[in-house]
mmCIF file of C-alpha atoms and ligand atoms in Angstrom:
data_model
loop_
_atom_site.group_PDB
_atom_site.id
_atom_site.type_symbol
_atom_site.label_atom_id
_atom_site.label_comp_id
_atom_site.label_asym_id
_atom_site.label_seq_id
_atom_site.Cartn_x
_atom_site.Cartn_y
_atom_site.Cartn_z
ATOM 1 C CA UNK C 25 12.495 24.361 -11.590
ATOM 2 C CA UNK C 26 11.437 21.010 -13.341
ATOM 3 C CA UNK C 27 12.395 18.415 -10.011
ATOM 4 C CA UNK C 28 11.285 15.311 -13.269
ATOM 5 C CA UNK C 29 14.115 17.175 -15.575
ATOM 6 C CA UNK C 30 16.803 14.655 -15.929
ATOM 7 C CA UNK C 31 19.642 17.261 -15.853
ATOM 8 C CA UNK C 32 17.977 19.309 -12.942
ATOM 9 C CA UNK C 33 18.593 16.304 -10.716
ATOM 10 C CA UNK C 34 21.581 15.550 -12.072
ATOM 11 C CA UNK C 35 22.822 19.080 -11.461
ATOM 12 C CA UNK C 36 21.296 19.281 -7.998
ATOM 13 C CA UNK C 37 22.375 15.972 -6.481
ATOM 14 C CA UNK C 38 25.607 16.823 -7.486
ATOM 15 C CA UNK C 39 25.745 19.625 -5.661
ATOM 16 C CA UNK C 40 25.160 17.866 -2.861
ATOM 17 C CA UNK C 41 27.341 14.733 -3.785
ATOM 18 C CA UNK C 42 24.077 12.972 -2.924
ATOM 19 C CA UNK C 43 24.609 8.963 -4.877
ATOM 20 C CA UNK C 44 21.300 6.903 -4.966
ATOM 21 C CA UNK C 45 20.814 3.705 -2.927
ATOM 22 C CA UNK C 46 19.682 0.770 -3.707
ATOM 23 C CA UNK C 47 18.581 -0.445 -0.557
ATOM 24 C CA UNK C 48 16.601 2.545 0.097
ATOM 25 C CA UNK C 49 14.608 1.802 -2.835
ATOM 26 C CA UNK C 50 15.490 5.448 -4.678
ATOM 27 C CA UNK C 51 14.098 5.693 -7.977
ATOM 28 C CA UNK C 52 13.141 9.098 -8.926
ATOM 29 C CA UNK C 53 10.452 10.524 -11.360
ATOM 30 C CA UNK C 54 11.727 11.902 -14.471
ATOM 31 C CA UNK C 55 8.326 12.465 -15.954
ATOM 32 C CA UNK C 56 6.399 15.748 -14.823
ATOM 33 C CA UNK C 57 2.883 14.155 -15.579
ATOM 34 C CA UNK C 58 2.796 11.734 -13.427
ATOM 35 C CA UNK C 59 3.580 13.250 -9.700
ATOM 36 C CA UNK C 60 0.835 16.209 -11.284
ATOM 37 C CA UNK C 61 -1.681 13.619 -12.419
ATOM 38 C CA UNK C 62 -1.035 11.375 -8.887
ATOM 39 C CA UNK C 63 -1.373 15.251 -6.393
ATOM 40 C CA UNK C 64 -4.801 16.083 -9.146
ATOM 41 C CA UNK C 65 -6.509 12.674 -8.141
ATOM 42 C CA UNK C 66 -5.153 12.144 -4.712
ATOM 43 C CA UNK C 67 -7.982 13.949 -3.126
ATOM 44 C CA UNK C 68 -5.092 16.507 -1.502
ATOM 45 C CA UNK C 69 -6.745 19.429 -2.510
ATOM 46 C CA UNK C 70 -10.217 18.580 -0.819
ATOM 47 C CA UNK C 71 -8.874 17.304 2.348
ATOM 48 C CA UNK C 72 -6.215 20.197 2.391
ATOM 49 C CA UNK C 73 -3.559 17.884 4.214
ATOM 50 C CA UNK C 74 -1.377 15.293 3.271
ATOM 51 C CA UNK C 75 1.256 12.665 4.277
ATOM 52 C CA UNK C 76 3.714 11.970 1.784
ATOM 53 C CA UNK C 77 6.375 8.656 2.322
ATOM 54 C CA UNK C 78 9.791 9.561 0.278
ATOM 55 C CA UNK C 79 10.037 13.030 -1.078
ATOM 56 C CA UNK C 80 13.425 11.949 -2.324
ATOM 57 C CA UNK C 81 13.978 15.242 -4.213
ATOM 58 C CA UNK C 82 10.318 16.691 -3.748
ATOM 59 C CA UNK C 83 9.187 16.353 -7.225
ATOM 60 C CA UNK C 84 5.647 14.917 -5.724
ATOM 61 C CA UNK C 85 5.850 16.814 -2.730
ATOM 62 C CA UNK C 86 6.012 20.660 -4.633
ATOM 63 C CA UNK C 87 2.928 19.338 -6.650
ATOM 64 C CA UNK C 88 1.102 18.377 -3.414
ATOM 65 C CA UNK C 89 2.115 21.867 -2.117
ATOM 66 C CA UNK C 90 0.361 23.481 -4.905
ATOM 67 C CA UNK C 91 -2.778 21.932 -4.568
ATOM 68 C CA UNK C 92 -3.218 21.298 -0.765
ATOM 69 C CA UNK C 93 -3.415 23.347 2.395
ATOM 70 C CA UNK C 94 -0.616 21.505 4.190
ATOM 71 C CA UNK C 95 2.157 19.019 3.684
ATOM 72 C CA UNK C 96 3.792 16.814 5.857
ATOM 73 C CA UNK C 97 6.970 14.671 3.758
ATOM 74 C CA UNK C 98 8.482 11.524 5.908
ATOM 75 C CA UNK C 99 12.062 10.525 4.422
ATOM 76 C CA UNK C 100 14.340 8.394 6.100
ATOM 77 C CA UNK C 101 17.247 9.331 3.953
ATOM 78 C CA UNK C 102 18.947 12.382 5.844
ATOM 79 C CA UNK C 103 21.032 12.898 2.975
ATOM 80 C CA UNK C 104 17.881 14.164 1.040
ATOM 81 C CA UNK C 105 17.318 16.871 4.187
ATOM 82 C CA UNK C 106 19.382 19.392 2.196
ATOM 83 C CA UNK C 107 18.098 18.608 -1.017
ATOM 84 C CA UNK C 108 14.597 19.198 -0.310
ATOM 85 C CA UNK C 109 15.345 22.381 1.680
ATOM 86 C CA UNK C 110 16.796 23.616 -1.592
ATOM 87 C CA UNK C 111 14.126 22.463 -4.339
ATOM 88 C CA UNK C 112 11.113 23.384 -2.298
ATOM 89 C CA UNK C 113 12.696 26.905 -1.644
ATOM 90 C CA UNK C 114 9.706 27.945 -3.319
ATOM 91 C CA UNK C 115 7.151 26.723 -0.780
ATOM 92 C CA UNK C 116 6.227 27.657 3.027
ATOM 93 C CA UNK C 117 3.235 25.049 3.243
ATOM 94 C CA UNK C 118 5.230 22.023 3.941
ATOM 95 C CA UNK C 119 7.562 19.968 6.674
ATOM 96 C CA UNK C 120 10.127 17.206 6.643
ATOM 97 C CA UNK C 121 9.760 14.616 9.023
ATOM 98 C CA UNK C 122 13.085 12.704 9.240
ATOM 99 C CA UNK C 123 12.202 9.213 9.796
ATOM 100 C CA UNK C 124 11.323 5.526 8.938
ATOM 101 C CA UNK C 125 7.117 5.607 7.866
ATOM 102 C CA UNK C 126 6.844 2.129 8.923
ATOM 103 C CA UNK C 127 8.568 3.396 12.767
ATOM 104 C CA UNK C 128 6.190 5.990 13.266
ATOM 105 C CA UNK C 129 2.559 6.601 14.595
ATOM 106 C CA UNK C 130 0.805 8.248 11.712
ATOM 107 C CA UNK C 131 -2.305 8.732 13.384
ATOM 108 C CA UNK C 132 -0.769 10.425 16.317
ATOM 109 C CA UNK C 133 1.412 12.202 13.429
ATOM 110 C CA UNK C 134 -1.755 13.711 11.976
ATOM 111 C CA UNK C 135 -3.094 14.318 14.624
ATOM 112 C CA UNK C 136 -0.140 16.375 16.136
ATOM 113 C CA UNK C 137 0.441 18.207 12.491
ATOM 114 C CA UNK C 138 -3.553 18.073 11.343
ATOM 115 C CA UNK C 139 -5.672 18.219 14.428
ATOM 116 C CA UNK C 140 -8.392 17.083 13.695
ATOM 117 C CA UNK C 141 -8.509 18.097 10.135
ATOM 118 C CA UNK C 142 -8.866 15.192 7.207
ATOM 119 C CA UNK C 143 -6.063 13.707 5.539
ATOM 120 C CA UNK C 144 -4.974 11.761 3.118
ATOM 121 C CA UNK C 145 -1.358 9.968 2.277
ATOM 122 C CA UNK C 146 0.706 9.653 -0.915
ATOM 123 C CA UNK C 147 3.358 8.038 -2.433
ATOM 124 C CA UNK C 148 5.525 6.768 -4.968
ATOM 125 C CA UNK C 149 6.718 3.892 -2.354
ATOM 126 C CA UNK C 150 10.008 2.434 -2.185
ATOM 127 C CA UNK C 151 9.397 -1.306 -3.379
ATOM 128 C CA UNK C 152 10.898 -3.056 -0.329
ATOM 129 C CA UNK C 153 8.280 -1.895 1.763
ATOM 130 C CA UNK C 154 5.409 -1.981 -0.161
ATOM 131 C CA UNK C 155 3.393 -4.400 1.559
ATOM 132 C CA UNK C 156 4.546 -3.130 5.284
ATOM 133 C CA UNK C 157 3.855 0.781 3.981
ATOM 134 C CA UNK C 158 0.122 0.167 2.756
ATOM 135 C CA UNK C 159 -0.640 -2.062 5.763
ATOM 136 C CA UNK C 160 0.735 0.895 8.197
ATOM 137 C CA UNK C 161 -1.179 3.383 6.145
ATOM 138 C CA UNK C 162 -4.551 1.420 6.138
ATOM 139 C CA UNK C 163 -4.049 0.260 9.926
ATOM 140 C CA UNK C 164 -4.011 4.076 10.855
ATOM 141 C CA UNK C 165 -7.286 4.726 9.875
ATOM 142 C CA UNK C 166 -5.832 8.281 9.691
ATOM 143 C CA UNK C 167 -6.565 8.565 5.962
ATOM 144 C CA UNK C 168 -9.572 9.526 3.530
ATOM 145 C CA UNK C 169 -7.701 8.285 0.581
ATOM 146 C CA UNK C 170 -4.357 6.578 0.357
ATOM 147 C CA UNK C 171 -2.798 7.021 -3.652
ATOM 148 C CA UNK C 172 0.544 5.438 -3.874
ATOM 149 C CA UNK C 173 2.964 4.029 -6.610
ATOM 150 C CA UNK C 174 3.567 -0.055 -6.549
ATOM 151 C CA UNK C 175 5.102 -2.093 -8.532
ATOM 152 C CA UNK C 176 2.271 -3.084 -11.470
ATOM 153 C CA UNK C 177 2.363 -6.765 -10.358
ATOM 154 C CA UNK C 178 1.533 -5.603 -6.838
ATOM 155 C CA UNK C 179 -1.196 -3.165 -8.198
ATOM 156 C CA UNK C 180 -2.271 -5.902 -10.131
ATOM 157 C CA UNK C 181 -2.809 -8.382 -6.865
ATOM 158 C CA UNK C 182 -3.914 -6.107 -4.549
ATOM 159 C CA UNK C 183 -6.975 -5.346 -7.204
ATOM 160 C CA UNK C 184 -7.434 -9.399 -8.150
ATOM 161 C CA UNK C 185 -10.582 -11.342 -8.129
ATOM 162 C CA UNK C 186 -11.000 -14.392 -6.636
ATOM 163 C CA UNK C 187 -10.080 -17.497 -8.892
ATOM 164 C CA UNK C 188 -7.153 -15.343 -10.476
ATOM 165 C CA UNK C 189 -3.373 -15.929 -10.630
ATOM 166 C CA UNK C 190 -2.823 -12.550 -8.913
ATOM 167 C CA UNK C 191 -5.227 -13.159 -6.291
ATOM 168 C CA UNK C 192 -3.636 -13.229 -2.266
ATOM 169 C CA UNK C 193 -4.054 -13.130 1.026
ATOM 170 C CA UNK C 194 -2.582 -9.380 0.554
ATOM 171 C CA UNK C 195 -5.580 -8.988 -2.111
ATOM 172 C CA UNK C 196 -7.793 -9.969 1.171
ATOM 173 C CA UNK C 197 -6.290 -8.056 3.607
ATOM 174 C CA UNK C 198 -6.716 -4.778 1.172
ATOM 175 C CA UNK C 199 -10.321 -5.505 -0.327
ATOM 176 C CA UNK C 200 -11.335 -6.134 3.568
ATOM 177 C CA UNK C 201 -10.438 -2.475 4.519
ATOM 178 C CA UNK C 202 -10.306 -0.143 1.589
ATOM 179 C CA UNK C 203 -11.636 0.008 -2.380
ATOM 180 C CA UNK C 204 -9.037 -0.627 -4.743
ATOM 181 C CA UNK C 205 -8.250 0.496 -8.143
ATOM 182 C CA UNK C 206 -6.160 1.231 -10.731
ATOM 183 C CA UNK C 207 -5.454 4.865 -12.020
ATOM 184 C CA UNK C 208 -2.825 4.524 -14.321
ATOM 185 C CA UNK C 209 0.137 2.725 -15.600
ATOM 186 C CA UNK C 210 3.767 4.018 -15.443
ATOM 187 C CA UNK C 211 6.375 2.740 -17.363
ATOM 188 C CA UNK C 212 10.153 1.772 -16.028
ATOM 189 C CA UNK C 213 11.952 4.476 -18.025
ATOM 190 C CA UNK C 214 10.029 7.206 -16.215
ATOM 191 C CA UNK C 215 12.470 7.108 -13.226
ATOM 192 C CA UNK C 216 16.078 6.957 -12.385
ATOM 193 C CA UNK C 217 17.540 5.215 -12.005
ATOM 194 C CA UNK C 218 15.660 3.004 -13.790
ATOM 195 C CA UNK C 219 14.254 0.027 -11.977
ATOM 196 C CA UNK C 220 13.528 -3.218 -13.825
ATOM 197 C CA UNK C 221 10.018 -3.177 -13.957
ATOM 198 C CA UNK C 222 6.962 -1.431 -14.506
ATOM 199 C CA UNK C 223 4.914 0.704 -11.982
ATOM 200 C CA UNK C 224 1.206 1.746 -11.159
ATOM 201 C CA UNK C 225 -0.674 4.183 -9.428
ATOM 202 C CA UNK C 226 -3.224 2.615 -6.936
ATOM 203 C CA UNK C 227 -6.175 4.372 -5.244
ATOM 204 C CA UNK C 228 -7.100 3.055 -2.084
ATOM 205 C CA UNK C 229 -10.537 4.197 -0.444
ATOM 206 C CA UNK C 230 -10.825 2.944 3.002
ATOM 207 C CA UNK C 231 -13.661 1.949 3.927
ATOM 208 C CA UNK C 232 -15.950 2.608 7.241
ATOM 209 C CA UNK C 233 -16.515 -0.615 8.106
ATOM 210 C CA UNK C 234 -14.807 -3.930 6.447
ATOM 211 C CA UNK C 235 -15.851 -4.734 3.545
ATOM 212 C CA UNK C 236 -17.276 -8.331 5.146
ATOM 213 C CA UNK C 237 -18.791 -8.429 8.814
ATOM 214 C CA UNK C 238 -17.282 -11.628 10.670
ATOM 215 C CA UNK C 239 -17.696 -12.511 14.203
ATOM 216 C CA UNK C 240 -13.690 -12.922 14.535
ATOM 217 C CA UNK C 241 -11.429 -11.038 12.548
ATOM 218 C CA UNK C 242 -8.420 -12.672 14.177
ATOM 219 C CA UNK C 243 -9.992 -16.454 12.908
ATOM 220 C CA UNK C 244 -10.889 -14.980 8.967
ATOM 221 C CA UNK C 245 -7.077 -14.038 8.708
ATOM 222 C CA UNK C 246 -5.824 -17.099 10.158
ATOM 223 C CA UNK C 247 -8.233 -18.839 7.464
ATOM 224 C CA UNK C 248 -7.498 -16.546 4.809
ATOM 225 C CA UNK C 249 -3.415 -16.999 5.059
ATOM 226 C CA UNK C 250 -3.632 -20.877 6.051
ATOM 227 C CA UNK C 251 -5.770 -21.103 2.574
ATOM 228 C CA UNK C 252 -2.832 -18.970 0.605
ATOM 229 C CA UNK C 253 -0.068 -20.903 2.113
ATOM 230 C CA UNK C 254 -0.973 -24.014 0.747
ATOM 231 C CA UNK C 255 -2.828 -22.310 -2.256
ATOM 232 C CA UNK C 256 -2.465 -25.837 -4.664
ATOM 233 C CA UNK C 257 -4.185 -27.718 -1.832
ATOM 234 C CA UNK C 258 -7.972 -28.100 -1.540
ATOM 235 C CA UNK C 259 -9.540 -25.911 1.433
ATOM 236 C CA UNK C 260 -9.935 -29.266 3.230
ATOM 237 C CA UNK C 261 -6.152 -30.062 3.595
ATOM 238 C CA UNK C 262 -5.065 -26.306 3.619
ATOM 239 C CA UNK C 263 -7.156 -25.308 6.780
ATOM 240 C CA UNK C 264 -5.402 -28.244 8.431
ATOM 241 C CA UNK C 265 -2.702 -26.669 10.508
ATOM 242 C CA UNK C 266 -5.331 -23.879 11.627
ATOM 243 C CA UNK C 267 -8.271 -26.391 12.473
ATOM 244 C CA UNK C 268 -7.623 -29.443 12.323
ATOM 245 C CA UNK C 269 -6.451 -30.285 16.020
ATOM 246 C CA UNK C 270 -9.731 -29.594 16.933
ATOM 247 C CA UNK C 271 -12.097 -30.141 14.499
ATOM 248 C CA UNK C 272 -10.305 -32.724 12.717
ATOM 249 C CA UNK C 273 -10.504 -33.905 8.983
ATOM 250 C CA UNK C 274 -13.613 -34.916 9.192
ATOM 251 C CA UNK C 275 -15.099 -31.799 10.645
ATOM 252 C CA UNK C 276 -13.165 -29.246 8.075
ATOM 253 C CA UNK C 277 -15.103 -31.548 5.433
ATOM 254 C CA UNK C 278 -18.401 -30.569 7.076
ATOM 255 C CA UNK C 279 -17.591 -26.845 8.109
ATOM 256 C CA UNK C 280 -16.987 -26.412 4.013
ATOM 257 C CA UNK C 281 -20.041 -28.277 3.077
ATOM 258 C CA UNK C 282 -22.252 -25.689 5.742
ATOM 259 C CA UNK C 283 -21.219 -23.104 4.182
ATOM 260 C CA UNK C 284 -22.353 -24.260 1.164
ATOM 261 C CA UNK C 285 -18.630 -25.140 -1.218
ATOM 262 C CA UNK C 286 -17.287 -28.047 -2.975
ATOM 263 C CA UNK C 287 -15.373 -29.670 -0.505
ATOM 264 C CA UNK C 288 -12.343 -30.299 -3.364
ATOM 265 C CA UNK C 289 -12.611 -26.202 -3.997
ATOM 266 C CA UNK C 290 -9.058 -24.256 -3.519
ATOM 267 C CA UNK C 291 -9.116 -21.933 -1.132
ATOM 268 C CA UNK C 292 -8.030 -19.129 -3.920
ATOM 269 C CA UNK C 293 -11.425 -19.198 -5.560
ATOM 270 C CA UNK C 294 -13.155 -18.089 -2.083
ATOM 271 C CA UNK C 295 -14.681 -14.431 -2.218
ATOM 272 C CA UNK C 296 -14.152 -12.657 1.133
ATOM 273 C CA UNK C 297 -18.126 -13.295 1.512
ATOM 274 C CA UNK C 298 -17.028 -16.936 1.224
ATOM 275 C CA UNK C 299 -14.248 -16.015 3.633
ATOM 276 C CA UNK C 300 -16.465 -14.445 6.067
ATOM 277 C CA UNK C 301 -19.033 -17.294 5.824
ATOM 278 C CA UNK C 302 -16.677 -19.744 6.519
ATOM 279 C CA UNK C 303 -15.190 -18.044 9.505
ATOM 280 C CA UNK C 304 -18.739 -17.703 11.047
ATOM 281 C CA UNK C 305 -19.551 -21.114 10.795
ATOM 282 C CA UNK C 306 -16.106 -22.673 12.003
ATOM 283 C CA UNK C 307 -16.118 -19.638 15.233
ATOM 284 C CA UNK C 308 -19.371 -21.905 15.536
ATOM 285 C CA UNK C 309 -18.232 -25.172 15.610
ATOM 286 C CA UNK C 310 -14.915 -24.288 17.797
ATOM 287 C CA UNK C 311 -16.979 -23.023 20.587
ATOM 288 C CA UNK C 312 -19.317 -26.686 20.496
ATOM 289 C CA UNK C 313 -15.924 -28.869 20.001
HETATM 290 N N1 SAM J 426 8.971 10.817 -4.306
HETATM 291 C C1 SAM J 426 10.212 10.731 -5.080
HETATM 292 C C2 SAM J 426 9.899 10.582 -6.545
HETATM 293 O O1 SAM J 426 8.752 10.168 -6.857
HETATM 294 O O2 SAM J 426 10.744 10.824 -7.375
HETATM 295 C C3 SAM J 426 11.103 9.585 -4.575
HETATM 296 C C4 SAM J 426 10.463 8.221 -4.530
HETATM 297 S S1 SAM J 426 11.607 6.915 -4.215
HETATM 298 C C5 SAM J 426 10.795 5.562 -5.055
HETATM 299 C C6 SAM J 426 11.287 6.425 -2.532
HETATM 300 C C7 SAM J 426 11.728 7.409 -1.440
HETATM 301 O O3 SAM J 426 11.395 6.825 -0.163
HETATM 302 C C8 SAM J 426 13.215 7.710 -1.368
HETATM 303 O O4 SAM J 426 13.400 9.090 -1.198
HETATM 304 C C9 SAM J 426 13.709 6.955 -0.137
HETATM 305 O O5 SAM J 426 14.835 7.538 0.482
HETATM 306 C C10 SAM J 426 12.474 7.017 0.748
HETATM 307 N N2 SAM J 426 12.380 5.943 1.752
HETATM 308 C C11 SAM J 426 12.899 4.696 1.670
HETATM 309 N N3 SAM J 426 12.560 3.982 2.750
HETATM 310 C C12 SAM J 426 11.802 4.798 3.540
HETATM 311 C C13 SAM J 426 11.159 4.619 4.811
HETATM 312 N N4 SAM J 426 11.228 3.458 5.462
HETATM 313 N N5 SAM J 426 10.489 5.675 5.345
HETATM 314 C C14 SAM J 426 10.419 6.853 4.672
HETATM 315 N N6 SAM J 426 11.008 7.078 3.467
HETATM 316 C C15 SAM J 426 11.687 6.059 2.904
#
């Protein structure tokens, strides 16, 4: 059975009077290629076990049953229970978790499914929870390799360079724990129903340690979001509501020039080296003020 074949869905969710919703973020694949190209570069077959978010109708999920050892499927729509259990028929390597993703433990998941075996997670995500889904799967430092589908103007920001458009604090957060890239492009008429815009697949490496050493982690966020929330303001006037009670204007002015920047430089054009620099040298100054 073709799960991507428009009238195979068709013809199985109406046998189970299953209607999509919106909120849930359910847009399905209607292009073979891409859940086989997204289970061939996921790493699944080398780690042998996998964490999928949203089987929906298990059109990614029977292609990550052919090539790995084990697969565990979380779906939070229990309307989709029945469905699966009848289009992966076919398969005796895989279990449904019924659940929210962003709810659950996954590291105590894998471990209770996995032992200590490797893993890695994939997904074509649900938009509305994009951001919350990759933070939960990087956070659980459960994963050799995380492949998921994003919208392509999240793919696109969570890959930027500094001094870009794209570039944010969620381009930060990502960089600072895993290697990001781009596999391929997927356009909007591959699913249905079909969502308004395009879509990418993202490979995200996590990395052993950060990709930045700081002596507070907890201070380079603050710094990192306080420079994105005022990303049109120089560094000086952005770090403001983070610093400036204690090291006043004056003091954010020198902490900048230390570490070696313009002090009229956006905080946007900052590497996370620059990041990391600038942390350092303000934990510094906090502890003498
Ligand atoms: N994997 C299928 C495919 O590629 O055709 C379906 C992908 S669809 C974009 C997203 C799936 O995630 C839906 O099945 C939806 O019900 C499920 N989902 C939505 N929110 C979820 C959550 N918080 N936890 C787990 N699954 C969720």
């Amino acid at each position: 059975m073709n799960l991507c074949d428009i009238d195979v869905i068709r013809a199985v969710l109406a046998r189970h009077g299953f209607r999509f919703s919106k909120s849930l973020g359910q847009n399905f694949l209607t292009d073979l290629s891409v859940p086989q190209r997204i289970a061939a570069q996921s790493g699944a077959a080398q780690a042998g076990h996998v964490v999928e978010v949203g089987p929906g109708m298990g059109c990614l999920t029977a292609e990550l049953c052919r090539v790995a050892g084990q697969v565990v499927a979380v779906e939070l729509d229990r309307a989709l229970l029945p469905v699966l259990d009848e289009t992966l028929a076919g398969f005796d390597n895989y279990e449904v978790v019924q659940g929210d993703v962003l709810a659950l433990d996954l590291a105590a998941l894998c471990r209770e499914k996995f032992g200590d075996g490797r893993a890695v997670a994939c997904a074509n995500l649900p938009y509305y929870i994009t951001t919350p889904a990759i933070t939960a799967l990087l956070d659980s430092r459960a994963f050799d390799q995380v492949t998921v589908m994003v919208q392509k103007e999240v793919a696109e920001r969570i890959c930027a360079a500094p001094g870009t458009a794209a570039y944010s604090a969620f381009s930060i957060y990502v960089q600072y724990r895993a290697a990001a890239e781009i596999l391929f492009d997927v356009r909007a008429d591959c699913f249905v129903p079909r969502p308004k815009v395009d879509s990418a697949v993202l490979r995200l490496t996590p990395l052993q340690q950060p990709a930045v050493q700081t002596v507070d982690e907890k201070l380079f966020f603050s710094l990192v979001r306080a420079a994105f929330n005022m990303r049109r303001k120089t560094l000086v006037n952005a770090l403001g509501p983070v610093l400036g009670d204690r090291l006043g204007k004056n003091g954010i002015t020198a902490l900048i020039g230390t570490v070696g920047l313009d002090a009229r430089v956006r905080g946007e054009r900052l590497s996370l080296a620059d990041f990391a620099r600038l942390t350092d040298a303000a934990a510094g100054m906090l502890a003498r003020a």
